[in-house]
Amino acid sequence: MLGRVGRVSEAYDFVERFGENGNYLKVRGSLLGSCRTHGEFRLAKVVASKLVEMGLVNKNAGYHALLSNIYAD
């Protein structure tokens, strides 16, 4: 919800406070989408690298497309 209203960095901090419990594909993917929507491209790179590090990006091609669109912007 924080990401939807433009408070993307606050949403990122919130997810990071969960530690390993915050490492869910949908949570990080939603954060990545919010980064694109609100133009937070630097933070999007951080979130995308975390998804890659978790090895979850390969399980969902949609996040590859989203990341590609972020780089295209």
C-alpha positions as protocol buffer text, in pm:
chain_id: "A"
residue {
  index: 1
  type: MET
  ca { x: 0 y: 0 z: 0 }
}
residue {
  index: 2
  type: LEU
  ca { x: 287 y: 235 z: 70 }
}
residue {
  index: 3
  type: GLY
  ca { x: 422 y: 178 z: -279 }
}
residue {
  index: 4
  type: ARG
  ca { x: 87 y: 250 z: -441 }
}
residue {
  index: 5
  type: VAL
  ca { x: 67 y: 596 z: -287 }
}
residue {
  index: 6
  type: GLY
  ca { x: 421 y: 688 z: -388 }
}
residue {
  index: 7
  type: ARG
  ca { x: 601 y: 620 z: -63 }
}
residue {
  index: 8
  type: VAL
  ca { x: 827 y: 368 z: -232 }
}
residue {
  index: 9
  type: SER
  ca { x: 1141 y: 420 z: -26 }
}
residue {
  index: 10
  type: GLU
  ca { x: 935 y: 386 z: 291 }
}
residue {
  index: 11
  type: ALA
  ca { x: 786 y: 63 z: 153 }
}
residue {
  index: 12
  type: TYR
  ca { x: 1136 y: -65 z: 78 }
}
residue {
  index: 13
  type: ASP
  ca { x: 1251 y: 11 z: 433 }
}
residue {
  index: 14
  type: PHE
  ca { x: 943 y: -167 z: 568 }
}
residue {
  index: 15
  type: VAL
  ca { x: 1015 y: -480 z: 364 }
}
residue {
  index: 16
  type: GLU
  ca { x: 1382 y: -475 z: 461 }
}
residue {
  index: 17
  type: ARG
  ca { x: 1293 y: -473 z: 831 }
}
residue {
  index: 18
  type: PHE
  ca { x: 1136 y: -818 z: 784 }
}
residue {
  index: 19
  type: GLY
  ca { x: 1477 y: -963 z: 705 }
}
residue {
  index: 20
  type: GLU
  ca { x: 1447 y: -1312 z: 558 }
}
residue {
  index: 21
  type: ASN
  ca { x: 1070 y: -1309 z: 614 }
}
residue {
  index: 22
  type: GLY
  ca { x: 1042 y: -1026 z: 361 }
}
residue {
  index: 23
  type: ASN
  ca { x: 1199 y: -1233 z: 86 }
}
residue {
  index: 24
  type: TYR
  ca { x: 884 y: -1325 z: -99 }
}
residue {
  index: 25
  type: LEU
  ca { x: 844 y: -1301 z: -473 }
}
residue {
  index: 26
  type: LYS
  ca { x: 513 y: -1116 z: -462 }
}
residue {
  index: 27
  type: VAL
  ca { x: 627 y: -861 z: -204 }
}
residue {
  index: 28
  type: ARG
  ca { x: 947 y: -777 z: -392 }
}
residue {
  index: 29
  type: GLY
  ca { x: 765 y: -786 z: -727 }
}
residue {
  index: 30
  type: SER
  ca { x: 504 y: -543 z: -602 }
}
residue {
  index: 31
  type: LEU
  ca { x: 780 y: -315 z: -480 }
}
residue {
  index: 32
  type: LEU
  ca { x: 947 y: -335 z: -822 }
}
residue {
  index: 33
  type: GLY
  ca { x: 620 y: -238 z: -990 }
}
residue {
  index: 34
  type: SER
  ca { x: 579 y: 58 z: -755 }
}
residue {
  index: 35
  type: CYS
  ca { x: 931 y: 170 z: -837 }
}
residue {
  index: 36
  type: ARG
  ca { x: 844 y: 179 z: -1206 }
}
residue {
  index: 37
  type: THR
  ca { x: 512 y: 354 z: -1152 }
}
residue {
  index: 38
  type: HIS
  ca { x: 666 y: 631 z: -944 }
}
residue {
  index: 39
  type: GLY
  ca { x: 996 y: 667 z: -1131 }
}
residue {
  index: 40
  type: GLU
  ca { x: 1221 y: 531 z: -857 }
}
residue {
  index: 41
  type: PHE
  ca { x: 1469 y: 377 z: -1099 }
}
residue {
  index: 42
  type: ARG
  ca { x: 1766 y: 361 z: -863 }
}
residue {
  index: 43
  type: LEU
  ca { x: 1562 y: 178 z: -605 }
}
residue {
  index: 44
  type: ALA
  ca { x: 1423 y: -47 z: -879 }
}
residue {
  index: 45
  type: LYS
  ca { x: 1777 y: -163 z: -955 }
}
residue {
  index: 46
  type: VAL
  ca { x: 1829 y: -250 z: -589 }
}
residue {
  index: 47
  type: VAL
  ca { x: 1502 y: -442 z: -570 }
}
residue {
  index: 48
  type: ALA
  ca { x: 1571 y: -623 z: -898 }
}
residue {
  index: 49
  type: SER
  ca { x: 1917 y: -725 z: -783 }
}
residue {
  index: 50
  type: LYS
  ca { x: 1762 y: -864 z: -464 }
}
residue {
  index: 51
  type: LEU
  ca { x: 1517 y: -1067 z: -673 }
}
residue {
  index: 52
  type: VAL
  ca { x: 1803 y: -1201 z: -883 }
}
residue {
  index: 53
  type: GLU
  ca { x: 2004 y: -1278 z: -569 }
}
residue {
  index: 54
  type: MET
  ca { x: 1707 y: -1470 z: -431 }
}
residue {
  index: 55
  type: GLY
  ca { x: 1691 y: -1667 z: -756 }
}
residue {
  index: 56
  type: LEU
  ca { x: 1322 y: -1596 z: -792 }
}
residue {
  index: 57
  type: VAL
  ca { x: 1324 y: -1393 z: -1111 }
}
residue {
  index: 58
  type: ASN
  ca { x: 1378 y: -1705 z: -1321 }
}
residue {
  index: 59
  type: LYS
  ca { x: 1047 y: -1843 z: -1196 }
}
residue {
  index: 60
  type: ASN
  ca { x: 839 y: -1556 z: -1331 }
}
residue {
  index: 61
  type: ALA
  ca { x: 898 y: -1401 z: -1672 }
}
residue {
  index: 62
  type: GLY
  ca { x: 674 y: -1106 z: -1584 }
}
residue {
  index: 63
  type: TYR
  ca { x: 942 y: -960 z: -1360 }
}
residue {
  index: 64
  type: HIS
  ca { x: 1194 y: -989 z: -1643 }
}
residue {
  index: 65
  type: ALA
  ca { x: 957 y: -789 z: -1863 }
}
residue {
  index: 66
  type: LEU
  ca { x: 900 y: -531 z: -1589 }
}
residue {
  index: 67
  type: LEU
  ca { x: 1272 y: -489 z: -1536 }
}
residue {
  index: 68
  type: SER
  ca { x: 1324 y: -454 z: -1911 }
}
residue {
  index: 69
  type: ASN
  ca { x: 1059 y: -181 z: -1921 }
}
residue {
  index: 70
  type: ILE
  ca { x: 1229 y: -1 z: -1633 }
}
residue {
  index: 71
  type: TYR
  ca { x: 1560 y: 1 z: -1819 }
}
residue {
  index: 72
  type: ALA
  ca { x: 1383 y: 116 z: -2136 }
}
residue {
  index: 73
  type: ASP
  ca { x: 1234 y: 414 z: -1952 }
}
